[in-house]
Amino acid sequence: AILDAVHQIDIQSSIRPAARGEFTRRAYAAGKLGLTQVEGLADLLLASTQIQRRQAVSILSGALERRYDSWRNQLTSLRAAAEASVDFADDIEGDVDFYQILEPTLTKAKALRNDILASLEKGNIGMAVRNGIHIVLAGPPNAGKSSLLNKIAQRPAAIVTDTAGTTRDILQLDLTL
């Protein structure tokens, strides 16, 4: 009934159906969503498993955006501290080694580097959750590939016989393990 009423509205008016992704594009352009949040929304719409949904909701909620903002702020502070150490090193009285002045900044920079590297390593896991893992079962005829596939799928996904070469087609299964 609502769609019929909308279609009866004068075609000359400025009312039109929204294009695919239009609201998301507008939210991004208005600064309501960050780029990673837009990616999280896309992941949520494409999610087919519960773990994919949880990961997408986390990204959509701004978890990555906050992490990246934190890194950006830390880098800005570290840069300012390093520049101040260089610019004002001559103003320090006494016999002070330049490394002593920079050491706290270097320590913080190493900690940030380790945090980023750890996040990159975890990113591989996130990509596997997002995209899945592709596995190929290959081997000689009657080696048990179809039986193994059926066991993993917990259903008869492939024909199993004593005749060699029965399964000649490529079989593809989406499984949540």
Backbone as numpy.savetxt, mean C-alpha at the origin, in Angstrom:
# Nx Ny Nz CAx CAy CAz Cx Cy Cz
-37.88 4.62 -8.13 -38.70 5.80 -8.13 -37.83 7.05 -8.13
-36.76 7.03 -7.36 -35.89 8.20 -7.30 -35.21 8.43 -8.65
-34.72 7.36 -9.27 -34.07 7.50 -10.56 -35.04 8.02 -11.62
-36.28 7.55 -11.58 -37.29 8.05 -12.53 -37.51 9.54 -12.32
-37.59 9.98 -11.07 -37.79 11.40 -10.79 -36.60 12.23 -11.27
-35.40 11.72 -11.08 -34.21 12.44 -11.54 -34.21 12.55 -13.05
-34.61 11.49 -13.74 -34.63 11.52 -15.20 -35.69 12.47 -15.74
-36.71 12.76 -14.95 -37.76 13.68 -15.39 -37.35 15.13 -15.25
-36.28 15.40 -14.51 -35.82 16.78 -14.35 -35.33 17.28 -15.70
-35.52 18.55 -15.94 -35.15 19.17 -17.20 -33.70 18.84 -17.57
-33.51 18.32 -18.75 -32.18 17.93 -19.21 -31.26 19.13 -19.34
-31.82 20.32 -19.54 -31.01 21.52 -19.67 -30.38 21.95 -18.34
-30.89 21.42 -17.24 -30.34 21.82 -15.94 -28.92 21.27 -15.79
-28.28 21.67 -14.72 -26.88 21.28 -14.51 -26.75 19.96 -13.76
-27.83 19.23 -13.61 -27.77 17.95 -12.92 -27.33 16.86 -13.90
-26.37 16.06 -13.45 -25.88 14.94 -14.26 -25.37 13.87 -13.33
-25.30 12.64 -13.81 -24.74 11.59 -12.96 -23.25 11.85 -12.72
-22.78 11.51 -11.55 -21.35 11.67 -11.24 -20.54 10.67 -12.04
-19.40 11.10 -12.51 -18.48 10.21 -13.22 -17.80 9.30 -12.20
-17.32 8.18 -12.68 -16.63 7.23 -11.81 -15.41 7.91 -11.17
-15.36 7.86 -9.85 -14.23 8.45 -9.12 -14.31 9.96 -8.94
-15.39 10.56 -9.37 -15.49 12.02 -9.32 -15.45 12.57 -7.89
-16.19 11.94 -6.97 -16.20 12.43 -5.59 -14.83 12.29 -4.95
-14.15 11.21 -5.25 -12.80 11.01 -4.71 -11.86 12.05 -5.29
-11.96 12.30 -6.59 -11.11 13.29 -7.25 -11.34 14.68 -6.64
-12.61 15.00 -6.38 -12.93 16.31 -5.79 -12.41 16.40 -4.36
-12.54 15.33 -3.60 -12.04 15.32 -2.22 -10.53 15.50 -2.20
-9.85 14.87 -3.14 -8.39 15.01 -3.23 -8.02 16.44 -3.62
-8.71 16.98 -4.63 -8.42 18.34 -5.09 -8.69 19.38 -4.00
-9.67 19.11 -3.15 -10.01 20.03 -2.07 -9.14 19.82 -0.83
-8.26 18.84 -0.87 -7.39 18.58 0.27 -8.05 17.79 1.39
-9.21 17.22 1.12 -9.92 16.42 2.13 -9.32 15.03 2.25
-8.74 14.52 1.17 -8.07 13.22 1.15 -6.67 13.42 0.58
-5.70 12.73 1.18 -4.36 12.73 0.63 -4.22 11.63 -0.41
-3.12 11.64 -1.13 -2.92 10.65 -2.19 -2.93 9.23 -1.66
-2.29 8.99 -0.53 -2.29 7.63 0.01 -3.69 7.22 0.45
-4.48 8.18 0.94 -5.86 7.87 1.32 -6.70 7.52 0.09
-6.47 8.20 -1.01 -7.16 7.87 -2.25 -6.79 6.45 -2.69
-5.51 6.11 -2.57 -5.08 4.75 -2.90 -5.72 3.74 -1.95
-5.84 4.09 -0.68 -6.49 3.22 0.29 -7.95 2.99 -0.06
-8.64 4.03 -0.53 -10.03 3.87 -0.94 -10.14 2.94 -2.14
-9.23 3.12 -3.11 -9.23 2.23 -4.28 -8.98 0.79 -3.85
-8.03 0.60 -2.93 -7.75 -0.75 -2.43 -8.96 -1.33 -1.72
-9.67 -0.50 -0.96 -10.85 -0.97 -0.24 -11.94 -1.43 -1.21
-12.12 -0.67 -2.27 -13.13 -1.04 -3.26 -12.78 -2.32 -4.00
-11.49 -2.60 -4.13 -11.03 -3.79 -4.86 -10.73 -4.98 -3.95
-10.80 -4.77 -2.64 -10.43 -5.82 -1.68 -11.35 -7.02 -1.80
-10.75 -8.19 -1.75 -11.54 -9.42 -1.81 -11.36 -10.29 -0.57
-10.45 -9.91 0.31 -10.25 -10.67 1.55 -10.34 -9.72 2.74
-10.55 -10.29 3.90 -10.68 -9.49 5.12 -9.37 -8.76 5.44
-8.24 -9.41 5.23 -6.96 -8.76 5.53 -6.69 -7.61 4.55
-7.12 -7.76 3.30 -7.01 -6.67 2.34 -7.89 -5.49 2.78
-9.07 -5.79 3.26 -9.97 -4.73 3.73 -9.37 -3.99 4.93
-8.83 -4.75 5.88 -8.23 -4.11 7.07 -7.07 -3.21 6.67
-6.22 -3.69 5.77 -5.09 -2.90 5.32 -5.57 -1.64 4.61
-6.56 -1.77 3.75 -7.08 -0.63 3.01 -7.71 0.40 3.94
-8.46 -0.06 4.95 -9.08 0.86 5.91 -8.01 1.61 6.69
-6.94 0.93 7.04 -5.83 1.58 7.75 -5.22 2.69 6.89
-5.02 2.40 5.63 -4.45 3.40 4.72 -5.44 4.53 4.50
-6.71 4.19 4.31 -7.74 5.20 4.09 -7.89 6.11 5.30
-7.69 5.56 6.49 -7.82 6.37 7.71 -6.68 7.36 7.88
-5.65 7.26 7.04 -4.55 8.22 7.07 -3.30 7.74 7.76
-3.19 6.46 8.04 -2.02 5.94 8.75 -0.73 6.22 7.98
-0.73 5.94 6.69 0.47 6.20 5.89 0.74 7.70 5.76
-0.31 8.45 5.57 -0.19 9.91 5.44 0.48 10.50 6.69
0.04 10.05 7.86 0.63 10.53 9.12 2.10 10.11 9.24
2.40 8.88 8.84 3.79 8.42 8.91 4.68 9.26 8.00
4.21 9.50 6.77 5.01 10.29 5.84 5.16 11.74 6.31
4.10 12.30 6.90 4.20 13.66 7.45 5.21 13.70 8.58
5.22 12.67 9.43 6.18 12.60 10.52 7.61 12.56 9.98
7.82 11.74 8.96 9.16 11.67 8.36 9.56 13.02 7.77
8.64 13.66 7.08 8.93 14.96 6.47 9.29 15.97 7.55
8.54 16.00 8.65 8.84 16.93 9.74 10.19 16.64 10.38
10.48 15.35 10.58 11.78 14.98 11.14 12.92 15.39 10.23
12.75 15.17 8.93 13.80 15.56 7.97 14.00 17.07 7.97
12.92 17.83 8.06 13.03 19.28 8.09 13.78 19.73 9.35
13.45 19.12 10.49 14.14 19.46 11.74 15.62 19.07 11.69
15.89 17.90 11.13 17.28 17.46 11.02 18.08 18.38 10.10
17.47 18.78 9.02 18.16 19.70 8.10 18.44 21.03 8.80
17.46 21.55 9.52 17.65 22.82 10.23 18.76 22.69 11.27
18.78 21.58 12.00 19.81 21.37 13.02 21.19 21.26 12.38
21.28 20.54 11.25 22.57 20.39 10.58 23.05 21.74 10.04
22.14 22.50 9.45 22.53 23.81 8.93 22.96 24.74 10.05
22.25 24.71 11.17 22.62 25.55 12.31 23.98 25.14 12.85
24.24 23.85 12.90 25.54 23.37 13.38 26.67 23.88 12.50
26.44 23.90 11.20 27.47 24.37 10.27 27.58 25.89 10.34
26.45 26.57 10.31 26.46 28.04 10.28 27.01 28.67 11.55
26.72 28.05 12.71 27.10 28.67 13.97 28.21 27.93 14.70
28.92 27.05 14.02 30.00 26.28 14.65 31.10 27.19 15.17
31.36 28.31 14.49 32.42 29.23 14.90 32.04 30.01 16.16
30.75 30.08 16.47 30.28 30.86 17.61 30.45 30.13 18.94
30.76 28.84 18.89 30.91 28.06 20.12 32.30 28.30 20.67
32.33 28.65 21.94 33.62 28.93 22.58 34.24 27.65 23.12
35.52 27.62 23.13 36.22 26.47 23.68 36.65 25.51 22.59
37.28 24.44 23.04 37.81 23.44 22.12 36.76 22.33 21.95
35.86 22.51 20.96 34.78 21.56 20.72 34.95 20.96 19.32
34.90 19.66 19.27 35.00 18.95 18.00 33.70 19.13 17.22
33.80 19.37 15.93 32.61 19.57 15.09 31.71 18.35 15.12
32.28 17.15 15.23 31.47 15.93 15.30 30.60 15.92 16.55
31.14 16.46 17.66 30.35 16.52 18.90 29.12 17.38 18.72
29.24 18.41 17.92 28.11 19.30 17.67 27.05 18.58 16.82
27.51 17.83 15.82 26.59 17.16 14.90 26.09 15.82 15.39
26.74 15.24 16.41 26.42 13.88 16.82 24.94 13.66 17.16
24.28 14.53 17.92 22.85 14.30 18.20 22.00 14.30 16.91
22.34 15.15 15.99 21.62 15.20 14.72 21.85 13.93 13.91
23.10 13.46 13.88 23.41 12.23 13.16 22.72 11.02 13.78
22.64 10.99 15.10 21.96 9.89 15.79 20.48 9.86 15.42
19.85 11.03 15.42 18.44 11.11 15.04 18.25 10.75 13.57
19.19 11.16 12.72 19.09 10.84 11.28 19.22 9.33 11.06
20.11 8.68 11.80 20.24 7.22 11.67 18.98 6.51 12.13
18.37 6.99 13.20 17.13 6.38 13.70 16.01 6.54 12.67
15.93 7.72 12.05 14.93 7.94 11.02 15.18 7.04 9.81
16.44 6.92 9.43 16.80 6.04 8.31 16.38 4.61 8.61
16.64 4.13 9.81 16.26 2.76 10.19 14.74 2.58 10.18
14.02 3.61 10.62 12.56 3.57 10.59 12.04 3.46 9.15
12.62 4.24 8.27 12.21 4.21 6.86 12.54 2.87 6.23
13.73 2.35 6.49 14.12 1.05 5.94 13.22 -0.07 6.45
12.88 -0.04 7.73 11.98 -1.05 8.30 10.61 -0.96 7.64
10.16 0.26 7.39 8.86 0.44 6.73 8.90 -0.08 5.29
10.00 0.13 4.61 10.13 -0.38 3.24 10.09 -1.91 3.22
10.73 -2.54 4.22 10.69 -4.00 4.30 9.26 -4.49 4.54
8.54 -3.80 5.42 7.15 -4.16 5.68 6.27 -3.88 4.46
6.70 -2.93 3.63 5.95 -2.60 2.43 5.83 -3.78 1.48
6.84 -4.64 1.47 6.77 -5.84 0.64 5.64 -6.76 1.10
5.47 -6.83 2.40 4.37 -7.65 2.95 3.04 -7.02 2.56
2.96 -5.70 2.68 1.74 -4.99 2.31 1.39 -5.18 0.85
2.40 -5.18 -0.02 2.14 -5.40 -1.45 1.66 -6.82 -1.69
2.20 -7.78 -0.95 1.74 -9.17 -1.10 0.29 -9.30 -0.65
-0.07 -8.60 0.42 -1.47 -8.63 0.88 -2.36 -7.98 -0.17
-1.91 -6.86 -0.69 -2.71 -6.10 -1.66 -2.90 -6.85 -2.97
-1.81 -7.37 -3.51 -1.83 -7.98 -4.85 -1.95 -9.49 -4.83
-1.72 -10.10 -3.69 -1.70 -11.55 -3.62 -0.35 -12.09 -4.03
-0.21 -13.36 -3.93 1.03 -14.04 -4.30 0.71 -15.04 -5.40
1.49 -15.00 -6.45 1.28 -15.91 -7.57 2.22 -17.10 -7.43
1.66 -18.30 -7.47 2.44 -19.52 -7.31 2.20 -20.40 -8.52
3.26 -21.00 -9.02 3.19 -21.91 -10.15 3.53 -23.32 -9.66
2.67 -24.26 -9.99 2.96 -25.67 -9.73 3.42 -26.27 -11.05
4.67 -26.64 -11.13 5.23 -27.18 -12.37 5.95 -28.48 -12.06
5.94 -29.39 -13.03 6.63 -30.66 -12.85 6.25 -31.63 -13.94
6.84 -32.81 -13.91 6.55 -33.82 -14.95 5.12 -34.35 -14.80
4.61 -35.01 -15.84 3.26 -35.58 -15.77 3.13 -36.57 -14.61
1.96 -36.59 -14.03 1.61 -37.49 -12.91 2.53 -37.34 -11.70
3.02 -36.13 -11.48 3.87 -35.88 -10.32 3.03 -35.50 -9.10
1.75 -35.24 -9.32 0.87 -34.91 -8.21 0.50 -33.43 -8.12
0.73 -32.68 -9.19 0.43 -31.25 -9.17 -1.07 -31.00 -8.98
-1.90 -31.72 -9.72 -3.35 -31.54 -9.60 -3.84 -31.97 -8.22
-3.31 -33.03 -7.69 -3.69 -33.48 -6.35 -3.30 -32.44 -5.30
-2.12 -31.87 -5.45 -1.66 -30.84 -4.53 -2.56 -29.61 -4.63
-2.90 -29.22 -5.84 -3.78 -28.07 -6.05 -5.14 -28.31 -5.39
-5.69 -29.49 -5.58 -6.98 -29.83 -4.96 -6.90 -29.81 -3.44
-5.78 -30.27 -2.91 -5.60 -30.30 -1.46 -5.53 -28.86 -0.91
-4.79 -28.00 -1.60 -4.67 -26.61 -1.16 -6.02 -25.90 -1.28
-6.72 -26.15 -2.40 -8.01 -25.50 -2.63 -9.12 -26.09 -1.77
-8.89 -27.26 -1.22 -9.87 -27.98 -0.41 -11.16 -28.25 -1.19
-10.96 -28.50 -2.48 -12.08 -28.84 -3.36 -11.50 -29.42 -4.64
-12.29 -30.10 -5.45 -11.77 -30.66 -6.71 -11.65 -29.59 -7.80
-10.56 -28.85 -7.78 -10.34 -27.78 -8.76 -9.71 -28.33 -10.05
-9.04 -29.45 -9.97 -8.37 -30.05 -11.13 -8.74 -31.53 -11.21
-8.78 -32.03 -12.43 -9.06 -33.44 -12.65 -7.84 -34.26 -12.22
-8.08 -35.34 -11.50 -6.99 -36.22 -11.06 -7.30 -37.62 -11.58
-6.39 -38.12 -12.47 -6.51 -39.49 -12.99 -5.12 -40.10 -13.07
-5.09 -41.39 -13.36 -3.80 -42.06 -13.54 -3.22 -41.82 -14.93
-4.02 -41.27 -15.83 -3.58 -41.02 -17.20 -2.69 -39.77 -17.23
-1.51 -39.93 -17.77 -0.55 -38.82 -17.84 -1.06 -37.72 -18.77
-0.83 -36.47 -18.39 -1.17 -35.34 -19.24 -2.65 -34.98 -19.25
-3.40 -35.38 -18.24 -4.83 -35.09 -18.20 -5.09 -33.58 -18.08
-4.34 -32.91 -17.23 -4.53 -31.47 -17.01 -3.56 -30.73 -17.91
-4.05 -30.31 -19.07 -3.20 -29.58 -20.02 -3.46 -28.08 -19.99
-4.62 -27.72 -19.47 -4.96 -26.31 -19.42 -4.27 -25.65 -18.24
-4.13 -24.33 -18.34 -3.61 -23.56 -17.21 -4.77 -23.36 -16.25
-4.57 -23.74 -15.02 -5.58 -23.56 -13.99 -5.19 -22.38 -13.13
-6.17 -21.57 -12.82 -5.92 -20.39 -12.00 -6.97 -20.35 -10.89
-6.50 -20.21 -9.66 -7.40 -20.17 -8.52 -7.05 -18.95 -7.66
-8.06 -18.30 -7.15 -7.86 -17.25 -6.15 -8.23 -17.87 -4.81
-7.25 -17.96 -3.93 -7.47 -18.59 -2.63 -7.08 -17.63 -1.52
-7.79 -17.69 -0.44 -7.42 -16.98 0.77 -6.97 -18.02 1.77
-5.71 -18.00 2.10 -5.17 -19.01 3.02 -4.95 -18.41 4.39
